[in-house]
Coordinates of C-alpha atoms in Angstrom, one line a residue:
Chain A
X9 CA 0.0 0.0 0.0
X10 CA 1.1 3.5 -0.7
X11 CA 1.0 5.5 2.5
X12 CA 0.0 8.7 0.8
X13 CA -1.8 8.1 -2.5
X14 CA -1.3 11.6 -3.7
X15 CA 2.5 11.1 -3.6
X16 CA 2.2 7.9 -5.8
X17 CA 4.4 8.3 -8.9
X18 CA 2.8 6.4 -11.8
X19 CA 5.0 4.1 -13.8
X20 CA 6.5 5.5 -17.0
X21 CA 5.1 3.7 -20.0
X22 CA 5.9 4.2 -23.6
X23 CA 3.3 6.0 -25.8
X24 CA 1.3 3.7 -28.1
X25 CA 1.4 4.2 -31.8
X26 CA -2.3 3.7 -32.6
X27 CA -1.9 3.4 -36.3
X28 CA 0.9 0.8 -35.9
X29 CA -1.1 -1.2 -33.4
X30 CA -4.1 -1.4 -35.6
X31 CA -2.0 -2.4 -38.6
X32 CA -0.3 -5.1 -36.6
X33 CA -3.6 -6.3 -35.2
X34 CA -5.1 -6.5 -38.8
X35 CA -2.2 -8.8 -39.8
X36 CA -3.2 -11.5 -37.3
X37 CA -6.3 -12.2 -39.5
X38 CA -4.1 -13.2 -42.4
X39 CA -2.8 -16.4 -40.9
X40 CA -4.2 -19.5 -42.5
X41 CA -5.3 -22.1 -39.9
X42 CA -7.1 -25.0 -41.4
X43 CA -8.2 -28.6 -40.8
X44 CA -6.3 -30.4 -38.0
X45 CA -4.5 -27.2 -36.8
X46 CA -7.9 -25.4 -36.7
X47 CA -9.5 -28.2 -34.6
X48 CA -6.5 -28.2 -32.2
X49 CA -6.8 -24.4 -31.9
X50 CA -10.5 -24.6 -31.2
X51 CA -10.0 -27.2 -28.5
X52 CA -7.4 -24.9 -26.9
X53 CA -10.0 -22.1 -27.1
X54 CA -12.5 -24.3 -25.2
X55 CA -9.8 -25.1 -22.6
X56 CA -9.1 -21.4 -22.1
X57 CA -12.7 -20.4 -21.8
X58 CA -14.3 -18.7 -18.8
X59 CA -17.9 -19.6 -19.5
X60 CA -19.8 -16.6 -18.3
X61 CA -23.2 -15.7 -17.2
X62 CA -23.6 -12.2 -15.7
X63 CA -27.3 -11.4 -16.0
X64 CA -29.7 -9.9 -13.4
X65 CA -31.9 -12.8 -14.3
X66 CA -29.4 -15.5 -13.4
X67 CA -30.7 -18.3 -11.1
X68 CA -29.0 -21.2 -9.4
X69 CA -30.8 -23.5 -12.0
X70 CA -29.3 -21.6 -14.9
X71 CA -25.8 -21.7 -13.3
X72 CA -26.3 -25.5 -12.8
X73 CA -27.1 -25.9 -16.5
X74 CA -24.1 -23.8 -17.4
X75 CA -21.8 -25.9 -15.2
X76 CA -23.0 -29.0 -16.9
X77 CA -22.1 -27.4 -20.2
X78 CA -18.7 -26.5 -18.8
X79 CA -18.0 -30.1 -17.8
X80 CA -19.3 -31.7 -21.0
X81 CA -19.5 -29.0 -23.7
X82 CA -21.0 -31.3 -26.3
X83 CA -22.4 -34.8 -26.3
X84 CA -20.8 -37.4 -28.5
X85 CA -17.4 -35.6 -28.9
X86 CA -15.3 -37.0 -26.0
X87 CA -12.1 -35.3 -27.3
X88 CA -13.6 -31.8 -26.6
X89 CA -12.2 -30.8 -23.3
X90 CA -14.0 -29.0 -20.4
X91 CA -13.7 -25.3 -20.1
X92 CA -11.3 -23.5 -17.7
X93 CA -13.8 -21.8 -15.5
X94 CA -17.3 -20.7 -14.9
X95 CA -17.8 -17.0 -14.3
X96 CA -20.7 -15.8 -12.2
X97 CA -21.9 -13.1 -9.8
X98 CA -20.9 -13.6 -6.1
X99 CA -24.3 -15.0 -4.8
X100 CA -24.0 -17.9 -7.4
X101 CA -20.6 -19.0 -6.4
X102 CA -21.9 -21.7 -3.9
X103 CA -24.2 -23.5 -6.4
X104 CA -21.5 -23.3 -9.1
X105 CA -18.9 -24.7 -6.7
X106 CA -21.2 -27.5 -5.8
X107 CA -22.0 -28.3 -9.4
X108 CA -18.4 -28.4 -10.3
X109 CA -17.2 -30.5 -7.4
X110 CA -14.6 -33.2 -8.4
X111 CA -13.5 -31.3 -11.6
X112 CA -10.6 -29.0 -12.3
X113 CA -13.0 -26.3 -13.5
X114 CA -12.5 -23.1 -11.5
X115 CA -15.2 -20.8 -10.2
X116 CA -14.6 -17.2 -11.1
X117 CA -16.7 -14.4 -9.6
X118 CA -17.0 -10.8 -10.4
X119 CA -16.6 -8.9 -7.2
X120 CA -15.8 -5.3 -6.0
X121 CA -19.3 -4.1 -7.0
X122 CA -19.1 -5.2 -10.6
X123 CA -19.7 -3.7 -13.2
X124 CA -19.5 -0.1 -12.0
X125 CA -17.2 -0.4 -9.0
X126 CA -18.9 2.6 -7.6
X127 CA -18.7 1.9 -3.9
X128 CA -16.5 2.4 -0.9
X129 CA -13.3 0.4 -0.9
X130 CA -14.1 -1.2 2.4
X131 CA -17.5 -2.5 1.0
X132 CA -15.8 -3.7 -2.1
X133 CA -13.1 -5.6 -0.2
X134 CA -15.8 -7.0 2.1
X135 CA -17.6 -8.5 -1.0
X136 CA -14.3 -10.0 -2.2
X137 CA -13.6 -11.7 1.2
X138 CA -17.1 -13.1 1.4
X139 CA -16.9 -14.3 -2.2
X140 CA -13.6 -16.1 -1.6
X141 CA -15.0 -17.6 1.6
X142 CA -17.9 -19.0 -0.5
X143 CA -15.3 -20.9 -2.5
X144 CA -14.4 -18.7 -5.5
X145 CA -11.1 -19.7 -7.0
X146 CA -10.7 -16.5 -9.0
X147 CA -11.9 -12.9 -8.5
X148 CA -12.6 -10.6 -11.4
X149 CA -12.4 -7.0 -9.9
X150 CA -13.2 -3.8 -11.6
X151 CA -11.0 -0.7 -11.2
X152 CA -12.6 2.7 -10.4
X153 CA -12.5 4.2 -13.9
X154 CA -13.7 7.6 -12.6
X155 CA -10.7 7.8 -10.3
X156 CA -8.3 6.6 -13.0
X157 CA -9.6 9.2 -15.5
X158 CA -9.4 12.0 -12.8
X159 CA -5.7 11.1 -12.5
X160 CA -5.9 9.5 -9.0
X161 CA -3.5 6.7 -10.1
X162 CA -2.4 6.2 -6.5
X163 CA -5.9 5.2 -5.6
X164 CA -6.1 2.7 -8.4
X165 CA -2.8 1.1 -7.3
X166 CA -4.0 0.9 -3.7
X167 CA -7.4 -0.6 -4.5
X168 CA -5.8 -3.3 -6.7
X169 CA -3.1 -4.0 -4.1
X170 CA -5.7 -4.2 -1.4
X171 CA -8.0 -6.5 -3.4
X172 CA -5.0 -8.7 -4.3
X173 CA -4.4 -9.0 -0.5
X174 CA -8.1 -9.6 0.4
X175 CA -8.7 -12.3 -2.3
X176 CA -5.9 -14.6 -1.3
X177 CA -5.6 -17.5 -2.0
X178 CA -7.9 -16.9 -5.0
X179 CA -6.3 -15.5 -8.2
X180 CA -7.0 -11.9 -9.1
X181 CA -8.1 -10.7 -12.5
X182 CA -8.2 -6.9 -12.9
X183 CA -10.8 -5.5 -15.3
X184 CA -9.7 -2.2 -16.9
X185 CA -13.0 -1.7 -18.8
X186 CA -11.0 -0.4 -21.8
X187 CA -14.1 1.0 -23.5
X188 CA -14.2 3.7 -20.8
X189 CA -10.4 4.5 -20.9
X190 CA -10.6 6.3 -24.2
X191 CA -7.1 6.0 -25.5
X192 CA -4.5 3.2 -26.0
X193 CA -2.0 5.3 -23.9
X194 CA -4.5 5.1 -20.9
X195 CA -5.0 1.4 -21.5
X196 CA -1.2 0.9 -21.4
X197 CA -0.9 2.9 -18.2
X198 CA -3.8 1.2 -16.4
X199 CA -2.4 -2.2 -17.4
X200 CA 1.0 -1.3 -15.9
X201 CA -0.5 0.0 -12.7
X202 CA -2.6 -3.2 -12.3
X203 CA 0.4 -5.4 -12.9
X204 CA 2.6 -3.4 -10.5
X205 CA -0.1 -3.7 -7.8
X206 CA -0.2 -7.5 -8.0
X207 CA -2.7 -8.5 -10.7
X208 CA -2.5 -12.2 -11.7
X209 CA -4.5 -11.4 -14.9
X210 CA -5.4 -8.2 -16.6
X211 CA -8.8 -8.3 -18.4
X212 CA -10.2 -6.0 -21.0
X213 CA -13.9 -5.5 -20.2
X214 CA -16.9 -6.2 -18.1
X215 CA -19.0 -7.0 -21.2
X216 CA -21.6 -4.5 -19.9
X217 CA -20.8 -1.7 -22.3
X218 CA -20.9 -1.9 -26.1
X219 CA -17.2 -1.2 -26.6
X220 CA -15.5 -4.3 -25.3
X221 CA -12.5 -6.6 -26.2
X222 CA -10.8 -5.9 -29.6
X223 CA -7.7 -7.3 -31.1
X224 CA -5.9 -3.9 -31.1
X225 CA -6.6 -3.2 -27.4
X226 CA -5.7 -6.7 -26.4
X227 CA -2.4 -6.3 -28.3
X228 CA -1.6 -3.2 -26.3
X229 CA -2.2 -5.1 -23.1
X230 CA -0.2 -8.1 -24.3
X231 CA 2.7 -5.8 -25.1
X232 CA 2.5 -4.4 -21.6
X233 CA 2.7 -7.9 -20.2
X234 CA 5.6 -8.8 -22.5
X235 CA 7.6 -5.7 -21.6
X236 CA 7.0 -6.4 -17.9
X237 CA 8.2 -9.9 -18.3
X238 CA 11.3 -8.8 -20.1
X239 CA 12.1 -6.4 -17.3
X240 CA 11.2 -8.4 -14.3
X241 CA 10.8 -12.1 -15.4
X242 CA 7.3 -12.2 -13.9
X243 CA 4.5 -13.6 -16.1
X244 CA 1.1 -12.1 -16.0
X245 CA -2.1 -13.5 -17.5
X246 CA -4.5 -11.9 -20.1
X247 CA -8.2 -12.2 -20.4
X248 CA -10.1 -10.5 -23.3
X249 CA -13.8 -10.5 -22.6
X250 CA -16.9 -9.2 -24.2
X251 CA -17.7 -9.2 -27.9
X252 CA -15.8 -12.3 -28.9
X253 CA -18.5 -14.4 -30.4
X254 CA -17.0 -16.2 -33.3
X255 CA -14.5 -19.1 -33.5
X256 CA -12.6 -17.3 -36.2
X257 CA -12.0 -14.3 -33.9
X258 CA -10.8 -16.5 -31.1
X259 CA -8.2 -18.1 -33.3
X260 CA -7.0 -14.6 -34.2
X261 CA -6.4 -14.0 -30.5
X262 CA -4.5 -17.2 -30.2
X263 CA -2.3 -16.1 -33.1
X264 CA -1.7 -12.8 -31.4
X265 CA -0.7 -14.4 -28.1
X266 CA 1.7 -16.7 -29.8
X267 CA 3.3 -14.0 -31.9
X268 CA 3.5 -11.5 -29.0
X269 CA 4.2 -13.5 -25.9
X270 CA 5.2 -17.0 -27.2
X271 CA 4.1 -20.5 -26.5
X272 CA 4.4 -20.2 -22.7
X273 CA 1.2 -18.1 -22.6
X274 CA -0.8 -20.5 -24.8
X275 CA -2.2 -22.2 -21.7
X276 CA -5.4 -21.7 -19.6
X277 CA -3.0 -20.7 -16.8
X278 CA -2.0 -17.5 -18.7
X279 CA -4.7 -16.8 -21.2
X280 CA -8.5 -16.9 -20.9
X281 CA -11.5 -15.9 -23.0
X282 CA -14.4 -14.4 -21.2
X283 CA -17.4 -15.4 -23.2
X284 CA -20.8 -16.9 -23.3
X285 CA -22.0 -17.3 -26.9
X286 CA -18.4 -18.1 -28.2
X287 CA -18.5 -21.6 -27.0
X288 CA -21.4 -22.8 -29.2
X289 CA -19.7 -21.2 -32.3
X290 CA -16.5 -23.0 -31.5
X291 CA -18.4 -26.3 -31.0
X292 CA -20.2 -25.8 -34.3
X293 CA -16.9 -25.3 -36.1
X294 CA -15.5 -28.5 -34.5
X295 CA -18.6 -30.5 -35.5
X296 CA -18.4 -29.0 -39.0
X297 CA -14.8 -30.1 -39.4
X298 CA -15.8 -33.6 -38.4
X299 CA -19.0 -34.0 -40.4
X300 CA -18.4 -31.6 -43.3
X301 CA -21.7 -29.9 -42.7
X302 CA -22.4 -26.4 -41.7
X303 CA -24.2 -26.4 -38.3
X304 CA -27.1 -24.7 -36.8
X305 CA -27.6 -23.2 -33.3
X306 CA -30.8 -25.2 -33.0
X307 CA -28.8 -28.4 -32.4
X308 CA -26.7 -27.0 -29.6
X309 CA -27.6 -26.5 -26.0
X310 CA -28.0 -22.9 -24.7
X311 CA -25.0 -21.4 -23.0
Chain B
X17 CA -8.7 22.5 -83.0
X18 CA -8.5 19.4 -80.9
X19 CA -11.5 17.0 -81.1
X20 CA -13.3 16.3 -77.8
X21 CA -12.1 13.0 -76.3
X22 CA -14.4 10.0 -76.7
X23 CA -16.0 9.2 -73.4
X24 CA -15.1 5.9 -71.8
X25 CA -18.3 4.3 -70.6
X26 CA -18.4 3.2 -67.0
X27 CA -19.0 -0.6 -66.8
X28 CA -20.9 -2.1 -63.9
X29 CA -19.3 -4.6 -61.5
X30 CA -21.7 -7.4 -60.9
X31 CA -21.4 -8.6 -57.3
X32 CA -23.4 -10.8 -55.1
X33 CA -26.5 -9.7 -53.1
X34 CA -26.2 -10.8 -49.5
X35 CA -27.9 -9.2 -46.5
X36 CA -29.0 -6.2 -48.4
X37 CA -25.4 -5.4 -49.5
X38 CA -23.5 -6.1 -52.7
X39 CA -20.3 -7.9 -51.5
X40 CA -17.7 -9.5 -53.7
X41 CA -17.3 -13.2 -53.5
X42 CA -15.2 -14.3 -50.5
X43 CA -13.1 -16.6 -52.8
X44 CA -12.2 -13.9 -55.3
X45 CA -13.0 -16.1 -58.3
X46 CA -15.1 -15.0 -61.2
X47 CA -17.0 -16.4 -64.2
X48 CA -17.3 -14.9 -67.7
X49 CA -20.8 -14.0 -68.9
X50 CA -21.3 -14.1 -72.7
X51 CA -24.3 -13.1 -74.6
X52 CA -26.3 -15.5 -76.8
X53 CA -23.9 -14.9 -79.7
X54 CA -20.9 -15.7 -77.6
X55 CA -19.5 -12.2 -77.1
X56 CA -18.1 -11.1 -73.8
X57 CA -20.5 -9.2 -71.5
X58 CA -19.1 -9.1 -68.0
X59 CA -17.2 -10.9 -65.4
X60 CA -19.4 -12.0 -62.4
X61 CA -18.7 -13.4 -59.0
X62 CA -18.3 -17.1 -58.7
X63 CA -19.9 -17.6 -55.3
X64 CA -18.3 -20.2 -53.0
X65 CA -19.7 -22.3 -50.2
X66 CA -18.5 -19.7 -47.8
X67 CA -20.6 -17.1 -49.6
X68 CA -23.6 -19.4 -49.1
X69 CA -22.7 -19.7 -45.4
X70 CA -22.7 -15.9 -45.1
X71 CA -26.0 -15.7 -47.0
X72 CA -27.4 -18.3 -44.6
X73 CA -26.4 -16.1 -41.6
X74 CA -27.9 -13.0 -43.1
X75 CA -31.1 -14.8 -44.1
X76 CA -31.5 -16.4 -40.7
X77 CA -31.2 -13.0 -39.1
X78 CA -33.7 -11.4 -41.4
X79 CA -36.3 -14.2 -41.4
X80 CA -38.0 -13.8 -38.0
X81 CA -38.5 -10.0 -38.3
X82 CA -39.8 -10.4 -41.8
X83 CA -42.3 -13.1 -40.7
X84 CA -43.3 -10.9 -37.8
X85 CA -44.4 -8.1 -40.0
X86 CA -48.1 -8.0 -40.7
X87 CA -49.1 -10.0 -43.8
X88 CA -50.6 -6.8 -45.2
X89 CA -47.2 -5.0 -44.9
X90 CA -45.4 -7.8 -46.7
X91 CA -47.9 -7.5 -49.4
X92 CA -47.2 -3.8 -49.6
X93 CA -43.5 -4.5 -49.9
X94 CA -44.0 -7.0 -52.7
X95 CA -46.1 -4.5 -54.5
X96 CA -43.4 -2.0 -54.0
X97 CA -40.9 -4.5 -55.6
X98 CA -43.3 -4.6 -58.6
X99 CA -43.3 -0.8 -58.8
X100 CA -39.5 -0.7 -58.8
X101 CA -39.3 -3.4 -61.5
X102 CA -41.9 -1.5 -63.7
X103 CA -39.7 1.6 -63.5
X104 CA -36.7 -0.3 -64.8
X105 CA -38.7 -2.1 -67.5
X106 CA -36.6 -0.7 -70.3
X107 CA -33.3 -1.8 -68.8
X108 CA -34.6 -5.4 -68.4
X109 CA -36.1 -5.5 -71.9
X110 CA -32.8 -4.3 -73.4
X111 CA -30.7 -6.9 -71.4
X112 CA -33.1 -9.7 -72.4
X113 CA -32.8 -8.8 -76.0
X114 CA -29.1 -8.1 -76.1
X115 CA -27.8 -10.9 -73.8
X116 CA -30.5 -13.6 -74.2
X117 CA -31.6 -13.0 -77.8
X118 CA -35.2 -12.2 -77.0
X119 CA -37.3 -10.4 -79.6
X120 CA -38.6 -7.0 -78.5
X121 CA -42.1 -8.3 -78.0
X122 CA -40.9 -11.4 -76.0
X123 CA -38.8 -9.2 -73.8
X124 CA -41.7 -6.9 -73.2
X125 CA -43.9 -9.8 -72.4
X126 CA -41.4 -11.3 -69.9
X127 CA -40.9 -8.1 -68.0
X128 CA -44.6 -7.4 -67.9
X129 CA -45.3 -10.9 -66.6
X130 CA -42.6 -10.5 -64.0
X131 CA -44.1 -7.3 -62.6
X132 CA -47.6 -9.0 -62.7
X133 CA -46.3 -12.0 -60.9
X134 CA -45.0 -9.8 -58.0
X135 CA -48.4 -8.2 -57.8
X136 CA -50.1 -11.6 -57.9
X137 CA -48.1 -12.8 -54.8
X138 CA -48.4 -9.4 -53.2
X139 CA -52.1 -10.0 -53.2
X140 CA -51.7 -13.5 -51.8
X141 CA -49.7 -12.4 -48.7
X142 CA -52.6 -11.6 -46.5
X143 CA -55.0 -14.2 -48.1
X144 CA -53.0 -17.4 -48.2
X145 CA -53.4 -18.1 -44.4
X146 CA -57.2 -18.1 -44.6
X147 CA -57.3 -20.3 -47.7
X148 CA -55.0 -22.9 -46.2
X149 CA -56.1 -22.5 -42.6
X150 CA -59.3 -24.1 -41.2
X151 CA -61.1 -25.1 -38.1
X152 CA -61.1 -28.7 -37.3
X153 CA -64.1 -30.7 -35.9
X154 CA -63.0 -32.4 -32.7
X155 CA -64.9 -34.5 -30.2
X156 CA -64.3 -32.3 -27.1
X157 CA -65.0 -28.9 -25.8
X158 CA -62.3 -27.2 -27.8
X159 CA -62.2 -24.8 -30.6
X160 CA -59.5 -26.4 -32.8
X161 CA -57.9 -24.7 -35.7
X162 CA -54.9 -25.0 -38.0
X163 CA -53.0 -22.4 -39.8
X164 CA -49.8 -22.0 -41.8
X165 CA -46.6 -20.4 -40.8
X166 CA -43.4 -19.9 -42.9
X167 CA -40.9 -22.7 -42.5
X168 CA -37.9 -20.4 -42.2
X169 CA -35.0 -20.0 -44.6
X170 CA -35.3 -21.6 -48.0
X171 CA -32.6 -22.1 -50.6
X172 CA -33.7 -22.1 -54.2
X173 CA -32.2 -22.8 -57.6
X174 CA -33.6 -20.5 -60.2
X175 CA -34.5 -21.7 -63.6
X176 CA -32.0 -21.5 -66.4
X177 CA -34.6 -20.2 -68.9
X178 CA -36.6 -17.0 -68.4
X179 CA -33.8 -15.1 -66.6
X180 CA -36.1 -12.5 -65.0
X181 CA -39.5 -14.1 -64.8
X182 CA -38.2 -17.5 -63.7
X183 CA -36.3 -15.9 -60.9
X184 CA -39.3 -13.9 -59.8
X185 CA -41.5 -16.9 -60.0
X186 CA -39.3 -18.8 -57.6
X187 CA -38.5 -16.0 -55.2
X188 CA -41.9 -14.3 -54.7
X189 CA -43.9 -17.3 -53.4
X190 CA -41.2 -18.0 -50.8
X191 CA -41.0 -14.6 -49.3
X192 CA -44.8 -13.8 -49.5
X193 CA -45.6 -16.0 -46.5
X194 CA -42.6 -14.8 -44.5
X195 CA -39.7 -17.0 -45.5
X196 CA -36.2 -15.7 -46.2
X197 CA -34.7 -16.9 -49.5
X198 CA -31.2 -17.6 -50.8
X199 CA -31.5 -18.0 -54.6
X200 CA -28.7 -19.5 -56.6
X201 CA -28.6 -18.2 -60.1
X202 CA -26.8 -19.7 -63.1
X203 CA -24.0 -17.4 -64.1
X204 CA -25.5 -17.0 -67.6
X205 CA -28.4 -15.2 -66.0
X206 CA -26.2 -13.3 -63.6
X207 CA -26.5 -9.8 -65.2
X208 CA -30.3 -9.9 -65.1
X209 CA -30.4 -11.3 -61.6
X210 CA -28.1 -8.7 -60.1
X211 CA -29.9 -6.0 -62.0
X212 CA -33.1 -7.3 -60.2
X213 CA -31.2 -7.3 -56.9
X214 CA -30.7 -3.5 -57.4
X215 CA -34.4 -3.1 -57.8
X216 CA -35.1 -5.1 -54.7
X217 CA -32.5 -3.1 -52.7
X218 CA -34.5 0.0 -53.3
X219 CA -38.0 -1.4 -52.6
X220 CA -38.3 -1.4 -48.8
X221 CA -37.5 -5.1 -48.8
X222 CA -35.4 -5.6 -45.6
X223 CA -31.9 -6.7 -46.2
X224 CA -31.3 -10.5 -46.0
X225 CA -34.9 -11.5 -46.9
X226 CA -33.8 -12.2 -50.5
X227 CA -30.1 -13.1 -51.2
X228 CA -28.8 -13.8 -54.6
X229 CA -25.7 -15.8 -55.4
X230 CA -24.3 -16.3 -58.9
X231 CA -22.9 -19.8 -58.4
X232 CA -22.0 -23.0 -60.2
X233 CA -24.0 -25.8 -58.7
X234 CA -21.0 -28.1 -58.5
X235 CA -19.2 -25.5 -56.3
X236 CA -21.9 -25.1 -53.7
X237 CA -24.6 -27.8 -54.2
X238 CA -23.4 -30.4 -51.6
X239 CA -23.0 -27.7 -49.0
X240 CA -26.4 -26.2 -49.6
X241 CA -28.8 -29.1 -49.0
X242 CA -26.6 -30.4 -46.1
X243 CA -26.5 -27.1 -44.2
X244 CA -28.1 -27.8 -40.8
X245 CA -29.6 -24.4 -40.4
X246 CA -31.5 -24.4 -43.7
X247 CA -35.2 -25.3 -43.5
X248 CA -36.2 -26.1 -47.1
X249 CA -35.0 -26.4 -50.6
X250 CA -36.7 -25.4 -53.8
X251 CA -35.1 -26.6 -57.1
X252 CA -36.0 -25.8 -60.6
X253 CA -34.8 -27.8 -63.6
X254 CA -32.5 -30.2 -61.6
X255 CA -31.8 -33.7 -63.0
X256 CA -33.2 -36.7 -61.1
X257 CA -29.7 -37.6 -59.8
X258 CA -29.3 -34.1 -58.4
X259 CA -32.7 -34.2 -56.9
X260 CA -31.9 -37.6 -55.2
X261 CA -28.6 -36.3 -53.8
X262 CA -30.3 -33.2 -52.4
X263 CA -33.1 -35.3 -50.8
X264 CA -30.5 -37.6 -49.2
X265 CA -28.5 -34.8 -47.6
X266 CA -31.6 -32.9 -46.7
X267 CA -33.0 -35.8 -44.8
X268 CA -30.5 -35.5 -41.9
X269 CA -31.9 -32.1 -40.8
X270 CA -35.5 -33.0 -42.0
X271 CA -35.5 -30.3 -44.6
X272 CA -38.5 -29.9 -46.9
X273 CA -37.7 -30.3 -50.6
X274 CA -39.7 -29.3 -53.7
X275 CA -38.7 -29.7 -57.3
X276 CA -40.3 -28.2 -60.4
X277 CA -39.3 -28.8 -64.0
X278 CA -37.9 -25.9 -66.0
X279 CA -40.0 -24.5 -68.8
X280 CA -39.8 -22.3 -71.9
X281 CA -40.1 -18.5 -71.3
X282 CA -43.6 -18.7 -72.9
X283 CA -44.6 -21.4 -70.4
X284 CA -43.3 -19.4 -67.5
X285 CA -45.7 -16.6 -68.5
X286 CA -48.7 -18.9 -68.2
X287 CA -51.0 -18.8 -65.2
X288 CA -50.3 -22.4 -64.4
X289 CA -46.8 -21.2 -63.2
X290 CA -48.3 -19.1 -60.4
X291 CA -50.4 -20.5 -57.6
X292 CA -50.8 -20.4 -53.9
X293 CA -49.7 -24.0 -54.1
X294 CA -46.3 -22.6 -54.8
X295 CA -46.4 -21.1 -51.3
X296 CA -47.7 -24.1 -49.5
X297 CA -44.7 -26.4 -49.7
X298 CA -42.6 -23.9 -47.7
X299 CA -44.9 -23.6 -44.7
X300 CA -45.5 -25.4 -41.4
X301 CA -49.0 -26.1 -40.2
X302 CA -49.7 -25.2 -36.6
X303 CA -52.7 -26.5 -34.8
X304 CA -54.1 -24.9 -31.7
X305 CA -56.6 -26.2 -29.1
X306 CA -58.6 -23.5 -27.4
X307 CA -60.9 -24.5 -24.5
X308 CA -64.6 -23.6 -25.2
X309 CA -67.7 -23.8 -23.0
X310 CA -70.7 -25.6 -24.4

């Protein structure tokens, strides 16, 4: 913790060349991944998925159904692995934990007054402690974007550091909500502050505002992770979330991870997709590769 | 004194019609269109299976809102399509004569018949449900009635003859009840088909309700009838072997199939080539039981 937040000196980060980032991001779409490589890539996407439901209308029954899907994404395809985690609101951690007992699937919960984060730090930390006590393996926190944009970087550092402390032994993912940060430079700065304060993962978005994960903004965050690793040798994970709906997009992200960070990050321990409708599209592509027939949503369970 | 330079005419690029837009083929391949004398006319897109997949997504998205419109409103839009076609009659008459060797009177007859056919199905939009719906006598205290609903997304193969009228005759019955259509057009008829798409694009028809692909059947055929998201298939002028292959691959997803023989342009103009029975194969019958006191 910084004793006096106003004396906090934010990290110096390089400025981001917006045109260059977008050009580089567009390049990842030009890699040709077909047949067996595509199927392997899609299975990796499933293994990296945080299957998410964050609706006001969520019920324990819906979470139970989602957990079944997390364990067995599709009937009749035994080589399709389970997903990495199920991501829910704090009150649904207990039913999710019960439904996933005996599996390696993690339960992730969005805490710290998701999605706005507009509450006293004490209340937010209290929610984190209760959620971890309920059994959450991973906590997805939101930063106070208002404080960040007002230039109170010390407060951001402190809240992330305090949450990292409060959520132990669970892993901490820090949601920057990039759609509200306005520029790539701010995304880069926010990423660095979150990493310095002890984030295990940095995550793009809540999925609750229209502007969510994109390839360029994820690239900026991956480059922050890369530069931090080169400087300190410490690995940090990445989770793009919101707006990734098609298998083709997911494969682009994998290409980007490999070409920016290397094979070490191509694992659910270091890269996750936050998504709900993506899973069925990935499954449809896997079935299409096997049967040669284009598939329909009608033959896949809701997720 | 220098002479005025001869003006270079601007040639039209014939692309596909998917989701209300005119994209190029995903594969980047093209086919050469020649007129009836064998002279070069244009290069057109050679649609691939992935273009069909894209059209399927667009059609699926468009179908439910199209079906949810009132039948009267669908009729208005089909009538609007007729208006747009009428306004471009001279263009179509010229294309039929120059590209397909029609005489002036034949061309006029085909364009007129195509406009009339749209009006014909515009009229059926809000009548076909009564004609094919009915109350059923049942032995209990229920009011029992059946009515038709659109089946969903229908893929069609347009006839090789009658480039304009044949295409309209296939497309109009499908969409009148609220289906979305993906129509495959033989490249020889591509210029007329895409010209028609331009009329459709300006006729209040929501994007994606009609999609036109200029495609070779050997490129896309096996993927079309096997697509699990497709609800029905309407083929004109296909061989019995082709029909059998389509029925076999359609069986897995329980798709409806309907086949019609191709005909001469004169036969396409006949009243026997328009009927509400061209709508019926692409509907589902729903039966409802309503409790009723004695």
